[in-house]
mmCIF file of C-alpha atoms in Angstrom:
data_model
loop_
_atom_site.group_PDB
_atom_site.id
_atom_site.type_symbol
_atom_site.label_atom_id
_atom_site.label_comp_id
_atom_site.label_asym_id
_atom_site.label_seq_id
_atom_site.Cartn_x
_atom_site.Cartn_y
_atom_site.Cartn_z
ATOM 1 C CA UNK Y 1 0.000 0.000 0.000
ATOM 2 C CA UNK Y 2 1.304 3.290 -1.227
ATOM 3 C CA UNK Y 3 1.871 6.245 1.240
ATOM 4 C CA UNK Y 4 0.261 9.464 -0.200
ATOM 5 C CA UNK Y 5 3.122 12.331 -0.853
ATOM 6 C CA UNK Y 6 3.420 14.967 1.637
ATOM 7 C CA UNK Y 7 1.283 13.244 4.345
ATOM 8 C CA UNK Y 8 2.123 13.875 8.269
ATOM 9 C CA UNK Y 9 5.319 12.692 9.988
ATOM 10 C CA UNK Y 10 4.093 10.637 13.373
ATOM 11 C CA UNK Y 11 4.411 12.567 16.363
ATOM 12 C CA UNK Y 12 6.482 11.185 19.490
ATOM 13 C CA UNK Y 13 4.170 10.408 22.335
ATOM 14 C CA UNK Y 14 4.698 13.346 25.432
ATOM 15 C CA UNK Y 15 5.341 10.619 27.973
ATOM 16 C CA UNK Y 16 8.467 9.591 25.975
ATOM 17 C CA UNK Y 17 9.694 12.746 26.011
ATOM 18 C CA UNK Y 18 9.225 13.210 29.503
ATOM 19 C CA UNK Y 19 11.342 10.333 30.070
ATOM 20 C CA UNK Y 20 14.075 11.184 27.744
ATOM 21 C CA UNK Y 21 14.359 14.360 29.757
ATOM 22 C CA UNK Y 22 14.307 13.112 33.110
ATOM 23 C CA UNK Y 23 16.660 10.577 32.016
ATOM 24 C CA UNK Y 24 19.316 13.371 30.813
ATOM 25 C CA UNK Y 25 18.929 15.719 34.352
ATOM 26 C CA UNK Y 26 19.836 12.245 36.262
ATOM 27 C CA UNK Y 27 22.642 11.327 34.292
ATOM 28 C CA UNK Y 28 24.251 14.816 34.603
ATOM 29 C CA UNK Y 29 23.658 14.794 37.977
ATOM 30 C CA UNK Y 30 25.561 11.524 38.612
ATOM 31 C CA UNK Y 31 27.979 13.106 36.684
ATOM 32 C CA UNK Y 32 28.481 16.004 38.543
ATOM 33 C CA UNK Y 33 28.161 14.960 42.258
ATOM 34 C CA UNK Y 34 31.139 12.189 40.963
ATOM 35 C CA UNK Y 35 33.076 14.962 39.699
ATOM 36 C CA UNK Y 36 32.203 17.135 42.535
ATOM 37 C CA UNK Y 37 33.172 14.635 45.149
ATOM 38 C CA UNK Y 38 36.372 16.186 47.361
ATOM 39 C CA UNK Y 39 39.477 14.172 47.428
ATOM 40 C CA UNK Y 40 40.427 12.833 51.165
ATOM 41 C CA UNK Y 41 43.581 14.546 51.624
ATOM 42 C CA UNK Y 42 46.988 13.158 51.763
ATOM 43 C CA UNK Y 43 50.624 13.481 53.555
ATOM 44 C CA UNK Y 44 52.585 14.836 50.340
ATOM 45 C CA UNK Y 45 55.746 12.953 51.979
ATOM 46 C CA UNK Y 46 54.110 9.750 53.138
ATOM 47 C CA UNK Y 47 51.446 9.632 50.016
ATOM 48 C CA UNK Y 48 48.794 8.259 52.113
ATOM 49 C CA UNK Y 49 45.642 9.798 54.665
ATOM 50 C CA UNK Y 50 47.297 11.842 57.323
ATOM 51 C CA UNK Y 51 46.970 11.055 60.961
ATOM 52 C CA UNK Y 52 46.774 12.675 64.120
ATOM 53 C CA UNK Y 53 50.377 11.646 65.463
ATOM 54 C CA UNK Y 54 50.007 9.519 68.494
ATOM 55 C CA UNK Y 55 51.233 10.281 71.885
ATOM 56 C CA UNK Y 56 54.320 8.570 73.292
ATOM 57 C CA UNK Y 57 53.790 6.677 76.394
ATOM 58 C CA UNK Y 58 57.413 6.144 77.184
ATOM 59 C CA UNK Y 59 58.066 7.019 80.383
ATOM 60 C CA UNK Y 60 60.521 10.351 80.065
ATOM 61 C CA UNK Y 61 63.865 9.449 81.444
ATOM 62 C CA UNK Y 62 64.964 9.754 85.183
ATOM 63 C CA UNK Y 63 68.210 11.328 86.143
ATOM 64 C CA UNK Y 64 71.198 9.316 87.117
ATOM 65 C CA UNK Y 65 71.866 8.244 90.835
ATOM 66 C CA UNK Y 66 74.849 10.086 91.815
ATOM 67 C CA UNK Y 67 77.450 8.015 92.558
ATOM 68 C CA UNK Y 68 77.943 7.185 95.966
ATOM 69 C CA UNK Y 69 80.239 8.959 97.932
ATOM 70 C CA UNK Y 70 83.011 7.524 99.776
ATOM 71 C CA UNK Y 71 83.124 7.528 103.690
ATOM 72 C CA UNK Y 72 84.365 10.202 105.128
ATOM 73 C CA UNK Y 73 87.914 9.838 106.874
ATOM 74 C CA UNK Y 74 88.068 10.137 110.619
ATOM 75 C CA UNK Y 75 90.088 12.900 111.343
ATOM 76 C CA UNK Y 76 92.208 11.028 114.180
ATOM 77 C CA UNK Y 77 93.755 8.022 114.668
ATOM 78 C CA UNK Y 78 95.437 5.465 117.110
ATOM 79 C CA UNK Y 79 99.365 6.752 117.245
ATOM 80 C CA UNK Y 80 100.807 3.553 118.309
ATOM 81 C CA UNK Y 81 104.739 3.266 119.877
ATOM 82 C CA UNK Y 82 107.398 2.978 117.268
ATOM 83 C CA UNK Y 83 110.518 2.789 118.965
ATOM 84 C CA UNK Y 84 112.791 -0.572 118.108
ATOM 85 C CA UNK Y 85 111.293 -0.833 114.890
ATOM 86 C CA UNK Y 86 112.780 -0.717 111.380
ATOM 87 C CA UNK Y 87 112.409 2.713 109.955
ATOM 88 C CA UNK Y 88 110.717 1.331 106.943
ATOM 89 C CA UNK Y 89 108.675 -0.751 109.019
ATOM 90 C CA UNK Y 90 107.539 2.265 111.324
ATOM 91 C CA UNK Y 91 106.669 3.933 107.971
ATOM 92 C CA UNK Y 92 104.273 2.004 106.285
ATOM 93 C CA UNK Y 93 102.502 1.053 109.361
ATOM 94 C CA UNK Y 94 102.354 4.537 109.821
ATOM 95 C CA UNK Y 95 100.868 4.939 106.960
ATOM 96 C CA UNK Y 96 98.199 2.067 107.057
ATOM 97 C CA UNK Y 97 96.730 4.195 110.123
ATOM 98 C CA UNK Y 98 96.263 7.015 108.240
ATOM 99 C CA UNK Y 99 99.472 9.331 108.716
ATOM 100 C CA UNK Y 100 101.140 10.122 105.564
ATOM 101 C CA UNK Y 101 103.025 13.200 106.860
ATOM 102 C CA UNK Y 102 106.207 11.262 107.799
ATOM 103 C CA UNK Y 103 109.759 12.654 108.103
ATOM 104 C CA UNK Y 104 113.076 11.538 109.876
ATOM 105 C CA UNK Y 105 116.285 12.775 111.221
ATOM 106 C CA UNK Y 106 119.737 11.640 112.413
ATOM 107 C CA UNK Y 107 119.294 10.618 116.332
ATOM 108 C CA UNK Y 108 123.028 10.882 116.653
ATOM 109 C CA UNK Y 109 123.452 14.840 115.343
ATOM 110 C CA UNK Y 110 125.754 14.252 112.775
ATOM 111 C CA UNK Y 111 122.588 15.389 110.191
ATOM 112 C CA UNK Y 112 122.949 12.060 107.698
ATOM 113 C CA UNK Y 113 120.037 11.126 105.259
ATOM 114 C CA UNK Y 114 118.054 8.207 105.453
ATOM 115 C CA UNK Y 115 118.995 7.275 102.318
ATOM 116 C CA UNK Y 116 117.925 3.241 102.931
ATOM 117 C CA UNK Y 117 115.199 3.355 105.204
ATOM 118 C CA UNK Y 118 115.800 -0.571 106.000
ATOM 119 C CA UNK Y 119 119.127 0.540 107.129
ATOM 120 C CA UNK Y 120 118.078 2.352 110.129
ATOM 121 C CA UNK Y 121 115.918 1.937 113.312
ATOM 122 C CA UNK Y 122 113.480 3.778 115.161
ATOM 123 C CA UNK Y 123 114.898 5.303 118.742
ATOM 124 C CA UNK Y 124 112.410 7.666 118.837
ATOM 125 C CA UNK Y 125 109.433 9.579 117.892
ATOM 126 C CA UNK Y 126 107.408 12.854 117.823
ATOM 127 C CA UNK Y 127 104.671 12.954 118.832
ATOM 128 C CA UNK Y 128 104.186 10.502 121.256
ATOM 129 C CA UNK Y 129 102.482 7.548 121.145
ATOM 130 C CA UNK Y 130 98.435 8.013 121.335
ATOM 131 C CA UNK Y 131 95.199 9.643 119.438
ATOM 132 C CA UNK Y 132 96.209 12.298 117.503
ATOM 133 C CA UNK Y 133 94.804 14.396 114.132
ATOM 134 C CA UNK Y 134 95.560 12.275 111.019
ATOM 135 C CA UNK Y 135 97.495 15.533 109.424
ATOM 136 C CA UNK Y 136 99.544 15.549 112.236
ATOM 137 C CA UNK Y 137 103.800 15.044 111.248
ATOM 138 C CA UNK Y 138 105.120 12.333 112.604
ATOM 139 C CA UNK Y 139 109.414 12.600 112.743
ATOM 140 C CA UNK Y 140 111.470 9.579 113.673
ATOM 141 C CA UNK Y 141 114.765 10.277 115.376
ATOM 142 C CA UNK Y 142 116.836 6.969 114.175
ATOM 143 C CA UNK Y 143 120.263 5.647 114.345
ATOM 144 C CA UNK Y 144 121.641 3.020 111.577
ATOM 145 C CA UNK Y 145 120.909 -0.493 112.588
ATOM 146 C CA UNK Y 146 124.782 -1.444 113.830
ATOM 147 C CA UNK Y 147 124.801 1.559 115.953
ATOM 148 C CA UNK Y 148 123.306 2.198 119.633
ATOM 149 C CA UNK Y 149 120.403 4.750 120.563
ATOM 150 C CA UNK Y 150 121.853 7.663 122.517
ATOM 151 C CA UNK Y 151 120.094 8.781 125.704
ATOM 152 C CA UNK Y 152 118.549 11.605 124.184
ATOM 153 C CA UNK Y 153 118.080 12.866 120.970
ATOM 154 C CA UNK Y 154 120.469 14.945 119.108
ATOM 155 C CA UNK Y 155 118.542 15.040 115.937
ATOM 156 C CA UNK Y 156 116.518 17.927 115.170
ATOM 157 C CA UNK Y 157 117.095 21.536 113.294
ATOM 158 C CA UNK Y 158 120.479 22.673 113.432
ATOM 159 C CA UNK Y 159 120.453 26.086 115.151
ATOM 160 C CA UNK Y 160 122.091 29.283 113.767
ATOM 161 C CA UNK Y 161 125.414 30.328 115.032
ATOM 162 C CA UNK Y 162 124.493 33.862 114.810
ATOM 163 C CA UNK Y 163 127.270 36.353 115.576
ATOM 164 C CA UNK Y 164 128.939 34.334 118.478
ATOM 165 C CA UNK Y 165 131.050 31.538 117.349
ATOM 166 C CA UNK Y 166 129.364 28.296 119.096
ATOM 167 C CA UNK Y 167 131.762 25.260 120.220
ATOM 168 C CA UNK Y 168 131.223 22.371 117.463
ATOM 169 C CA UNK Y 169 133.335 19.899 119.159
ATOM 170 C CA UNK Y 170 131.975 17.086 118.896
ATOM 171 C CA UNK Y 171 129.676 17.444 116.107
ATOM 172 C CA UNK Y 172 129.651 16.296 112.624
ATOM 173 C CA UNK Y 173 131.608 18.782 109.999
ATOM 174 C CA UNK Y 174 128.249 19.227 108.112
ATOM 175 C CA UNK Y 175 126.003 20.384 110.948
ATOM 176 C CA UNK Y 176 128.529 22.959 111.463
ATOM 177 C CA UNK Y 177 128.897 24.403 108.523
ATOM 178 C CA UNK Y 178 124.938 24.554 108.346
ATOM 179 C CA UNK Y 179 124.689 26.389 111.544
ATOM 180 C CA UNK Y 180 126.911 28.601 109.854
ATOM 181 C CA UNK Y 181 126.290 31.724 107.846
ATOM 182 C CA UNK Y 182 126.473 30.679 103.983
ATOM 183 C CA UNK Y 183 128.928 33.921 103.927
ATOM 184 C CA UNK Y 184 131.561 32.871 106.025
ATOM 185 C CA UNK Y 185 134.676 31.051 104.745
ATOM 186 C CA UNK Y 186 134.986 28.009 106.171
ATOM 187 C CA UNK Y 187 138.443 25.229 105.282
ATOM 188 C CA UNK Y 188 138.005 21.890 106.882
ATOM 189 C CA UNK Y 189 141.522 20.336 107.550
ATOM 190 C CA UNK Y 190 141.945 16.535 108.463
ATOM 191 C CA UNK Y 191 143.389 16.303 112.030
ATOM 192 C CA UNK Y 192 145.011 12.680 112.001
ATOM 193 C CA UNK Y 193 147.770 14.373 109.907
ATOM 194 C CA UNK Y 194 146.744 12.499 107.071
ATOM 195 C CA UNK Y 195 145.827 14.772 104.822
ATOM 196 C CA UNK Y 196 143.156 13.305 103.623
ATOM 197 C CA UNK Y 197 139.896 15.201 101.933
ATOM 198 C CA UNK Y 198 136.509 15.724 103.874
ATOM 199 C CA UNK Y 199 134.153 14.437 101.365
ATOM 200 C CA UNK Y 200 131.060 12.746 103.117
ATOM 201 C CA UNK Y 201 131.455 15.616 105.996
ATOM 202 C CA UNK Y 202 128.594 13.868 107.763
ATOM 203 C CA UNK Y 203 131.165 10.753 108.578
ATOM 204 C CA UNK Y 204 133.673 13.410 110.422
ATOM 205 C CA UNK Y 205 133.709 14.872 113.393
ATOM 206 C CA UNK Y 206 135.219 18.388 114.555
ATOM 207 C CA UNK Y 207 138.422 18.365 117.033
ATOM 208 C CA UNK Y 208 139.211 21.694 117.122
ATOM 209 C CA UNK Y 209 138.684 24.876 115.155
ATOM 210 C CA UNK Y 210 139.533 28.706 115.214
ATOM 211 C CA UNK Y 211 138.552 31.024 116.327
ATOM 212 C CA UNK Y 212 137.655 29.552 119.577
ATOM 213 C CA UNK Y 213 133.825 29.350 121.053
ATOM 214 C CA UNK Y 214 132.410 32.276 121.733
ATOM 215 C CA UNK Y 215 134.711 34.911 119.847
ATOM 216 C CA UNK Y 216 132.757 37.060 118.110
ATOM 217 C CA UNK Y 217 132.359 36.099 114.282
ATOM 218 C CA UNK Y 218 131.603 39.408 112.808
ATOM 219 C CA UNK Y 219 132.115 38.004 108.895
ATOM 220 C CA UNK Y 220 135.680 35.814 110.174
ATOM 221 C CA UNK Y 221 136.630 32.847 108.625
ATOM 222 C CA UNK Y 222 136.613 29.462 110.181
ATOM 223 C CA UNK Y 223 139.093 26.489 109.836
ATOM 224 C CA UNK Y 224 137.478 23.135 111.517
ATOM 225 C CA UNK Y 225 139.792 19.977 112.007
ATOM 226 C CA UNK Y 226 138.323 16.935 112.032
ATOM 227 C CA UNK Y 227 139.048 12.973 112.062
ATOM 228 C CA UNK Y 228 136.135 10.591 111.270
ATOM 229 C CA UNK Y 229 133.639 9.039 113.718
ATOM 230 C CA UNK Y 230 134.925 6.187 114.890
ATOM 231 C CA UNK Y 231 138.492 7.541 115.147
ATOM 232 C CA UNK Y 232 139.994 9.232 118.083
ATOM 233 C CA UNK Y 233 141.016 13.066 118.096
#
């Protein structure tokens, strides 16, 4: 069957349209709440969601104990005797009790060293035996172990002649010349005849000398004789 020319196109129903419209507005909308939809934001450095940091729970550290103190020294101590011991003995027990202030002397006068404390022996001491401060000096006055304690001690500082020339009979060569002025001229002559030189003048003892005790120095020279210790003027 033949269509007649130029007869009507057909016309779309209005529900249809409806539908192709309400269809449209619902896709866009899709579209734009998707494209609309904020991005969770992100730690640039980590590249993922940041976080609230989270709180430590270490405990925060506790200062350091000080270190324990050591006991505090008494300031005295048990001085016991010494006398008839080795000097080197007396010494380091001495020295276990606290006292560290320790010197000794020639007993005898004649001003030697202790060079070798094992060499000599205790006759006596200062101070006395008993409690005293731990700073306290203890001196020994000692004699070498062959020899005899004298009765009293003729150790000790040498006193100064002064102006008065004193009598040094007696005494060792070097005690005199250190109760001497370091001015005065002094020639030490060997008495036995001899002629031998005064070199340890600690081993010799004076005989005579000029000018006689108690002249008056006044810058004088002195001339001591002397023969050793266990010789005989």
């Amino acid at each position: 069957m033949s269509i007649p020319y130029g007869s009507p196109k057909k016309k779309r129903s209005t529900g249809a349209v409806v539908a192709l419209v309400v269809g449209g507005v619902f896709a866009l909308l899709v579209a734009f709440g998707t494209l609309a939809e904020p991005e969770e934001p992100r730690d640039d450095k980590a590249g993922s969601p940041s976080a609230p940091a989270a709180k430590s729970t270490a405990a925060p550290p506790s200062d350091p104990e000080p270190a324990t103190a050591p006991p505090a020294r008494s300031g005295s101590a048990e001085l016991p005797g010494f006398v008839g011991m080795g000097l080197q003995s007396a010494q380091d027990r001495a020295q276990e009790l606290g006292y560290h202030h320790l010197t000794s002397h020639d007993a005898l006068g004649r001003g030697r060293h202790q060079i070798s404390d094992r060499n000599w022996k205790v006759c006596f001491q200062s101070p006395r035996p008993g409690r005293h401060r731990s700073t306290t000096e203890v001196d020994f006055g000692t004699v070498k172990l062959e020899e005899t304690c004298p009765a009293e001690d003729a150790g000790g500082d040498v006193a100064e002649a002064g102006s008065t020339m004193p009598d040094f009979t007696g005494t060792s060569v070097k005690v005199a010349r250190q109760a001497l002025d370091s001015s005065t001229g002094l020639t030490v002559q060997d008495a036995s005849g001899e002629d031998r030189s005064v070199l340890v003048e600690s081993n010799w003892q004076v005989c005579s000398q000029e000018p006689a005790a108690g002249t008056a120095l006044d810058g004088r020279p002195v001339v001591l004789r002397a023969v050793k210790f266990d010789e005989n003027c």
